Amino acid sequence: MINKFFISALLTVMFFSCSTKKFDADRALNYCVAQIEKSIPQLIEDDKIPHNILKEDMSKDWNCTSIYDWKSGFWPGILWYTYEYNGDEKIKEQAERFTKALYPIADRSPKNHDLGFQVYCSLGNGYRITGNQDYKEIMLRVADSLAMLYNPIVGTIHSWPHMKQWPHNTIIDNMMNLELLFWAAKNGGSQKLYDIACRHAEVTMKNQFREDFSTYHVIIYDTITGKKLRGVTHQGYDDETMWARGQAWAVYGFAMAYRETKNKEFLETAIKAVDIFLKNLPQDNIPYWDFHAPNIPNEPKDASAAAIIASTLFELQEYVEPSKATFYKDAAIKILTSLSAEAYQSREINNAFLLHSTGHKPNGSEVDASIIYADYYYIEALMRLKKLQDM
Ligand code: GLY
């Protein structure tokens, strides 16, 4: 007997697949390939990694950074996604070249939580696509290194040891780095890495969210008792406001933590955190750098936060009931449609994929700029959509 639930689920799936077909993922991905081909000839040294293009530079070319910068994994990660898309061996050579350049990260003592961003986006994608055992070995070493920053009294990883005024601090971005620990525990690393990642997510879930599920950027903990002292901001407008990218990291991080643990509370947290993000988006679906920045609409946007959310929505829709899945998929398509329009794509302006991201507004750095992680999550979102369209 065909019941009502089955018919409604079928209609939802049909509508759902129609709605994803409306966006031309191949066109956007081919645009990315063309921008990469413009960037490659400019990149001479293997250990100088593209990370931003600033408006004030009046240049089409990337500024490069050291392999030890938190952003160093995104360029090789972009190259791996591109190779996955078009199978071009020349792109693979470039991906291998910049991935190998990151190996020395494994030889350094851990300086901060960013190790996951650095090696999971680069070597992680490289390993997923090629199975290269060198990548696996390096990632396992870096996961152990990241775990050294874990404080068992608090139950979280110490994000920024250099911030001595905040003796044990944990930033919401740190959720992203747990993916490396979950991966390592499944790939020959210690079970302790899984336990650390779980505990970090649980403690973060308890302490980093306000009642409305917006997030604090930074939580400062008492190193003796392990208790939360207070929530503050570093990159947002104010301690009590919702910094757009921090909220995006929270959503991505808890969706990923649910994938790895099947802890329903992590999923509920990701859902509530994305719902407040989506509900407060401006008309073009790209957030201002902070949802409570004082001069909206005359504030810079943050395309990177939008790209992170679009990518996450394609994952989250897998875990929710059909009508919510449709809503999430449509929201992701709306974001990608905006990002892929003239207002946000760099096109002839510079060699990045996207314009209008904001790195650190309170410091005045990378404001309204092209930033490498916006491009990374944009191409990741496009690849996730492409896989759904091809199903
Ligand atoms: N993790 C640093 C940032 O999102 O800017």
Coordinates of C-alpha atoms and ligand atoms in Angstrom, one line a residue:
M1 CA 0.0 0.0 0.0
I2 CA 1.4 3.4 -0.9
N3 CA 0.9 5.6 2.1
K4 CA 0.7 9.4 2.3
F5 CA 4.2 9.7 3.8
F6 CA 5.7 7.8 0.8
I7 CA 3.9 10.1 -1.7
S8 CA 4.9 13.3 0.1
A9 CA 8.5 12.1 0.4
L10 CA 8.5 11.2 -3.4
L11 CA 7.2 14.7 -4.3
T12 CA 9.7 16.3 -2.1
V13 CA 12.6 14.3 -3.7
M14 CA 11.3 15.2 -7.2
F15 CA 11.0 18.9 -6.4
F16 CA 14.3 18.7 -4.6
S17 CA 16.2 17.3 -7.6
C18 CA 14.5 19.8 -9.9
S19 CA 15.6 22.7 -7.7
T20 CA 19.2 21.5 -7.8
K21 CA 19.2 21.2 -11.6
K22 CA 18.3 24.9 -11.9
F23 CA 21.9 25.9 -11.1
D24 CA 24.6 25.3 -13.7
A25 CA 27.4 23.8 -11.6
D26 CA 29.5 23.0 -14.6
R27 CA 29.5 26.6 -15.8
A28 CA 30.6 27.8 -12.3
L29 CA 33.3 25.0 -12.0
N30 CA 34.7 25.8 -15.5
Y31 CA 34.9 29.4 -14.4
C32 CA 37.0 28.2 -11.4
V33 CA 39.3 26.2 -13.8
A34 CA 39.8 29.3 -16.0
Q35 CA 40.8 31.4 -13.0
I36 CA 43.2 28.8 -11.7
E37 CA 44.8 28.6 -15.1
K38 CA 45.4 32.4 -14.9
S39 CA 46.9 32.0 -11.4
I40 CA 49.3 29.1 -12.0
P41 CA 52.0 30.9 -14.2
Q42 CA 52.4 33.5 -11.5
L43 CA 53.3 31.0 -8.7
I44 CA 57.0 30.5 -8.9
E45 CA 58.1 29.2 -5.5
D46 CA 56.5 26.0 -4.1
D47 CA 56.5 27.2 -0.5
K48 CA 54.8 30.6 -1.3
I49 CA 51.1 29.9 -1.1
P50 CA 48.5 32.2 -2.5
H51 CA 46.2 33.6 0.2
N52 CA 44.7 37.0 -0.7
I53 CA 44.3 39.8 -3.3
L54 CA 43.6 43.1 -1.7
K55 CA 41.7 45.9 -3.4
E56 CA 44.3 48.4 -2.5
D57 CA 47.0 46.4 -4.3
M58 CA 45.2 47.1 -7.6
S59 CA 46.6 43.8 -8.9
K60 CA 45.1 40.7 -10.4
D61 CA 47.8 38.5 -8.8
W62 CA 47.7 36.6 -5.5
N63 CA 49.7 37.7 -2.5
C64 CA 51.5 34.7 -1.1
T65 CA 52.1 33.5 2.4
S66 CA 54.3 31.0 4.3
I67 CA 53.4 27.3 4.6
Y68 CA 53.0 28.0 8.4
D69 CA 50.2 30.5 7.9
W70 CA 46.7 29.1 8.9
K71 CA 45.6 29.6 5.3
S72 CA 48.3 27.5 3.6
G73 CA 46.1 24.4 3.0
F74 CA 43.4 26.1 0.9
W75 CA 45.3 26.6 -2.3
P76 CA 46.4 22.9 -2.6
G77 CA 42.9 21.9 -1.6
I78 CA 41.4 24.0 -4.4
L79 CA 43.8 22.3 -6.8
W80 CA 42.7 18.9 -5.6
Y81 CA 39.0 19.7 -6.1
T82 CA 39.8 21.0 -9.6
Y83 CA 41.7 17.9 -10.5
E84 CA 38.8 15.8 -9.1
Y85 CA 36.5 17.8 -11.4
N86 CA 38.4 17.7 -14.7
G87 CA 41.0 15.0 -14.3
D88 CA 43.7 17.3 -15.8
E89 CA 47.1 15.9 -15.0
K90 CA 48.7 19.3 -15.1
I91 CA 46.5 20.4 -12.3
K92 CA 47.4 17.3 -10.4
E93 CA 51.1 18.1 -10.7
Q94 CA 50.4 21.5 -9.2
A95 CA 48.3 20.0 -6.4
E96 CA 51.1 17.6 -5.6
R97 CA 53.7 20.4 -5.8
F98 CA 51.9 22.6 -3.2
T99 CA 50.8 19.7 -1.0
K100 CA 54.4 18.5 -0.7
A101 CA 55.5 21.9 0.2
L102 CA 53.5 21.6 3.4
Y103 CA 55.3 18.6 4.8
P104 CA 57.5 20.6 7.2
I105 CA 54.4 21.5 9.2
A106 CA 54.7 18.0 10.6
D107 CA 58.2 18.7 12.0
R108 CA 57.2 21.7 14.1
S109 CA 55.8 21.8 17.6
P110 CA 52.1 22.9 17.5
K111 CA 51.7 26.7 17.7
N112 CA 47.9 26.8 17.4
H113 CA 44.7 24.9 16.5
D114 CA 44.9 25.7 12.8
L115 CA 46.8 22.5 11.9
G116 CA 43.6 20.8 10.8
F117 CA 42.8 23.6 8.3
Q118 CA 46.4 23.4 7.0
V119 CA 46.7 19.7 6.4
Y120 CA 43.1 18.4 6.1
C121 CA 42.1 20.7 3.3
S122 CA 45.3 19.9 1.4
L123 CA 46.8 16.5 2.2
G124 CA 43.3 15.3 3.3
N125 CA 41.8 15.9 -0.2
G126 CA 45.0 14.6 -1.8
Y127 CA 44.8 11.4 0.2
R128 CA 41.0 11.0 -0.5
I129 CA 41.6 11.3 -4.2
T130 CA 44.9 9.5 -4.7
G131 CA 45.5 7.3 -1.6
N132 CA 49.1 8.6 -1.4
Q133 CA 50.5 7.0 1.7
D134 CA 53.0 9.9 2.3
Y135 CA 50.0 12.2 2.9
K136 CA 48.5 9.7 5.3
E137 CA 51.7 9.5 7.3
I138 CA 52.1 13.3 7.5
M139 CA 48.4 13.8 8.5
L140 CA 48.7 11.2 11.3
R141 CA 51.8 13.0 12.7
V142 CA 50.0 16.4 12.5
A143 CA 46.9 15.0 14.2
D144 CA 49.1 13.9 17.2
S145 CA 50.7 17.3 17.2
L146 CA 47.3 19.1 17.3
A147 CA 46.2 16.8 20.2
M148 CA 49.1 18.2 22.2
L149 CA 47.1 21.4 22.6
Y150 CA 44.2 19.6 24.3
N151 CA 43.7 20.5 27.9
P152 CA 41.9 17.7 29.8
I153 CA 40.9 20.0 32.7
V154 CA 38.9 22.2 30.3
G155 CA 38.0 19.5 27.8
T156 CA 39.0 21.6 24.7
I157 CA 42.0 22.3 22.5
H158 CA 43.8 25.5 23.3
S159 CA 43.3 27.5 20.1
W160 CA 45.7 30.4 20.5
P161 CA 48.6 29.7 23.0
H162 CA 50.2 33.0 21.9
M163 CA 47.3 35.0 23.4
K164 CA 48.7 35.1 26.9
Q165 CA 46.0 37.5 28.1
W166 CA 43.5 34.6 27.6
P167 CA 45.3 31.7 29.3
H168 CA 43.1 28.9 27.9
N169 CA 41.1 30.1 25.0
T170 CA 39.0 28.2 22.5
I171 CA 37.6 29.8 19.4
I172 CA 34.6 28.6 17.5
D173 CA 36.8 28.1 14.3
N174 CA 38.5 25.3 16.2
M175 CA 35.6 23.0 15.5
M176 CA 36.9 22.8 11.9
N177 CA 40.1 21.2 13.1
L178 CA 38.4 18.3 14.7
E179 CA 37.9 16.7 11.3
L180 CA 41.6 15.9 11.2
L181 CA 41.3 14.1 14.6
F182 CA 38.2 12.1 13.6
W183 CA 40.0 11.1 10.3
A184 CA 43.2 10.1 12.1
A185 CA 41.3 7.9 14.7
K186 CA 39.8 6.0 11.7
N187 CA 43.0 5.7 9.8
G188 CA 45.5 4.1 12.2
G189 CA 45.8 6.9 14.8
S190 CA 44.9 6.6 18.5
Q191 CA 41.3 6.2 19.7
K192 CA 42.3 9.1 22.1
L193 CA 42.1 11.5 19.1
Y194 CA 38.4 10.6 18.6
D195 CA 37.8 11.0 22.3
I196 CA 39.4 14.5 22.3
A197 CA 37.4 15.6 19.3
C198 CA 34.1 14.4 20.9
R199 CA 34.9 16.1 24.2
H200 CA 36.0 19.3 22.5
A201 CA 32.7 19.4 20.6
E202 CA 30.6 18.6 23.7
V203 CA 32.3 21.4 25.8
T204 CA 32.0 23.8 22.9
M205 CA 28.3 23.0 22.5
K206 CA 27.8 23.7 26.1
N207 CA 29.7 27.0 26.4
Q208 CA 30.1 28.7 23.0
F209 CA 26.4 29.2 22.1
R210 CA 24.0 31.9 23.3
E211 CA 20.3 31.1 23.9
D212 CA 19.4 32.0 20.3
F213 CA 22.2 29.7 19.0
S214 CA 24.5 32.5 17.8
T215 CA 28.1 31.9 18.8
Y216 CA 30.7 33.6 20.8
H217 CA 33.9 33.8 18.9
V218 CA 36.2 33.0 21.8
I219 CA 35.6 31.4 25.2
I220 CA 38.1 32.0 27.9
Y221 CA 38.5 29.2 30.5
D222 CA 39.9 29.0 34.0
T223 CA 43.0 26.8 33.7
I224 CA 42.7 25.6 37.4
T225 CA 38.9 24.7 37.5
G226 CA 38.4 24.2 33.8
K227 CA 35.2 26.4 34.0
K228 CA 34.1 28.9 31.5
L229 CA 35.1 32.5 32.5
R230 CA 33.6 34.5 29.7
G231 CA 32.8 34.9 26.0
V232 CA 34.6 37.5 24.0
T233 CA 35.3 38.4 20.3
H234 CA 38.5 38.8 18.4
Q235 CA 37.3 39.2 14.8
G236 CA 33.7 40.2 15.4
Y237 CA 32.2 43.6 16.0
D238 CA 31.5 43.1 19.7
D239 CA 31.6 40.3 22.3
E240 CA 27.8 39.8 22.1
T241 CA 27.4 40.1 18.3
M242 CA 27.3 37.3 15.7
W243 CA 30.5 37.3 13.6
A244 CA 29.4 35.9 10.3
R245 CA 32.3 33.5 9.6
G246 CA 32.4 32.3 13.2
Q247 CA 28.8 31.3 12.9
A248 CA 29.6 29.5 9.6
W249 CA 32.5 27.6 11.2
A250 CA 30.1 26.5 14.0
V251 CA 27.5 25.2 11.5
Y252 CA 30.1 23.3 9.4
G253 CA 31.9 22.0 12.5
F254 CA 28.8 20.6 14.2
A255 CA 27.4 19.1 10.9
M256 CA 30.8 17.4 10.5
A257 CA 30.9 16.3 14.2
Y258 CA 27.4 14.7 13.7
R259 CA 28.7 12.9 10.6
E260 CA 31.6 11.5 12.6
T261 CA 29.8 10.6 15.8
K262 CA 26.0 10.4 15.0
N263 CA 25.5 12.4 18.2
K264 CA 22.0 13.9 17.6
E265 CA 22.8 16.9 19.8
F266 CA 25.5 17.9 17.4
L267 CA 23.0 17.8 14.6
E268 CA 20.5 19.8 16.5
T269 CA 23.1 22.4 17.3
A270 CA 24.2 22.7 13.6
I271 CA 20.5 23.1 12.6
K272 CA 19.8 25.8 15.1
A273 CA 23.0 27.6 14.3
V274 CA 22.3 27.6 10.5
D275 CA 18.7 28.6 11.0
I276 CA 19.6 31.8 12.7
F277 CA 22.2 32.5 10.1
L278 CA 19.7 32.0 7.2
K279 CA 16.9 33.9 8.9
N280 CA 19.1 37.0 9.2
L281 CA 20.7 37.1 5.7
P282 CA 20.2 40.3 3.7
Q283 CA 18.4 40.3 0.4
D284 CA 21.3 39.0 -1.7
N285 CA 21.9 36.1 0.7
I286 CA 25.5 37.1 1.4
P287 CA 26.0 38.2 5.0
Y288 CA 27.7 41.4 6.2
W289 CA 31.0 40.6 8.0
D290 CA 29.1 40.7 11.4
F291 CA 25.3 40.4 11.6
H292 CA 25.2 43.2 14.1
A293 CA 27.8 45.5 12.5
P294 CA 26.7 49.1 13.3
N295 CA 26.4 50.6 9.8
I296 CA 24.6 48.0 7.9
P297 CA 23.9 48.3 4.9
N298 CA 27.2 50.3 4.6
E299 CA 29.4 47.5 5.9
P300 CA 31.6 45.1 4.1
K301 CA 30.2 41.7 3.1
D302 CA 31.8 38.4 3.9
A303 CA 31.5 36.1 0.8
S304 CA 33.6 33.5 2.6
A305 CA 31.0 32.9 5.3
A306 CA 28.3 32.5 2.6
A307 CA 30.5 29.9 0.8
I308 CA 31.1 27.9 4.0
I309 CA 27.4 27.8 4.7
A310 CA 26.5 26.8 1.1
S311 CA 28.9 23.9 1.3
T312 CA 27.6 22.8 4.7
L313 CA 23.9 23.0 3.6
F314 CA 24.6 20.4 1.0
E315 CA 25.8 18.1 3.8
L316 CA 23.2 19.0 6.3
Q317 CA 20.3 18.3 3.9
E318 CA 21.3 14.7 4.0
Y319 CA 20.6 14.5 7.7
V320 CA 17.1 16.2 8.0
E321 CA 13.6 15.3 7.0
P322 CA 12.6 15.9 3.3
S323 CA 10.9 19.3 3.5
K324 CA 13.8 20.8 5.6
A325 CA 16.2 19.2 3.1
T326 CA 14.5 21.0 0.3
F327 CA 14.7 24.3 2.2
Y328 CA 18.4 23.8 2.9
K329 CA 19.1 22.9 -0.7
D330 CA 17.3 25.9 -2.0
A331 CA 19.1 28.2 0.4
A332 CA 22.4 26.8 -0.7
I333 CA 21.4 27.4 -4.4
K334 CA 20.4 30.9 -3.6
I335 CA 23.8 31.6 -2.0
L336 CA 25.7 30.0 -4.9
T337 CA 23.6 32.0 -7.4
S338 CA 24.6 35.2 -5.7
L339 CA 28.2 34.2 -5.4
S340 CA 28.3 33.2 -9.1
A341 CA 26.9 36.5 -10.4
E342 CA 28.9 39.5 -11.6
A343 CA 28.7 41.2 -8.2
Y344 CA 30.7 38.5 -6.4
Q345 CA 32.8 36.6 -9.0
S346 CA 36.2 38.2 -9.6
R347 CA 36.2 37.5 -13.4
E348 CA 38.5 40.0 -15.0
I349 CA 39.1 42.0 -11.9
N350 CA 41.6 39.5 -10.4
N351 CA 42.6 35.8 -10.6
A352 CA 40.6 34.7 -7.5
F353 CA 37.2 33.1 -7.9
L354 CA 35.4 35.6 -5.6
L355 CA 35.5 39.2 -4.4
H356 CA 34.1 40.7 -1.1
S357 CA 35.3 38.6 1.8
T358 CA 36.4 40.1 5.1
G359 CA 39.3 38.6 7.1
H360 CA 39.7 40.7 10.2
K361 CA 37.7 43.9 10.2
P362 CA 38.6 45.1 13.7
N363 CA 42.3 45.0 12.7
G364 CA 41.5 46.5 9.3
S365 CA 43.1 43.5 7.5
E366 CA 41.7 41.8 4.4
V367 CA 38.6 43.9 4.4
D368 CA 36.4 43.5 1.2
A369 CA 39.1 41.3 -0.3
S370 CA 39.6 38.1 -2.3
I371 CA 40.6 35.5 0.3
I372 CA 41.7 32.0 -0.5
Y373 CA 39.3 30.2 1.9
A374 CA 36.3 31.8 0.3
D375 CA 37.4 30.2 -3.0
Y376 CA 38.0 26.9 -1.3
Y377 CA 34.5 26.6 0.2
Y378 CA 33.0 27.9 -3.0
I379 CA 34.6 25.1 -5.1
E380 CA 33.8 22.6 -2.4
A381 CA 30.1 23.7 -2.4
L382 CA 30.1 23.4 -6.2
M383 CA 31.6 19.9 -6.1
R384 CA 29.0 18.8 -3.5
L385 CA 26.2 20.2 -5.7
K386 CA 27.7 18.6 -8.8
K387 CA 27.7 15.2 -7.1
L388 CA 24.0 15.7 -6.1
Q389 CA 23.1 16.7 -9.6
D390 CA 24.9 13.6 -11.1
M391 CA 23.1 11.2 -8.7
Ligands
GLY1 N1 40.2 31.1 11.5 C1 40.4 32.4 11.2 C2 39.3 33.0 10.4 O1 38.3 32.5 10.2 O2 39.5 34.2 10.1

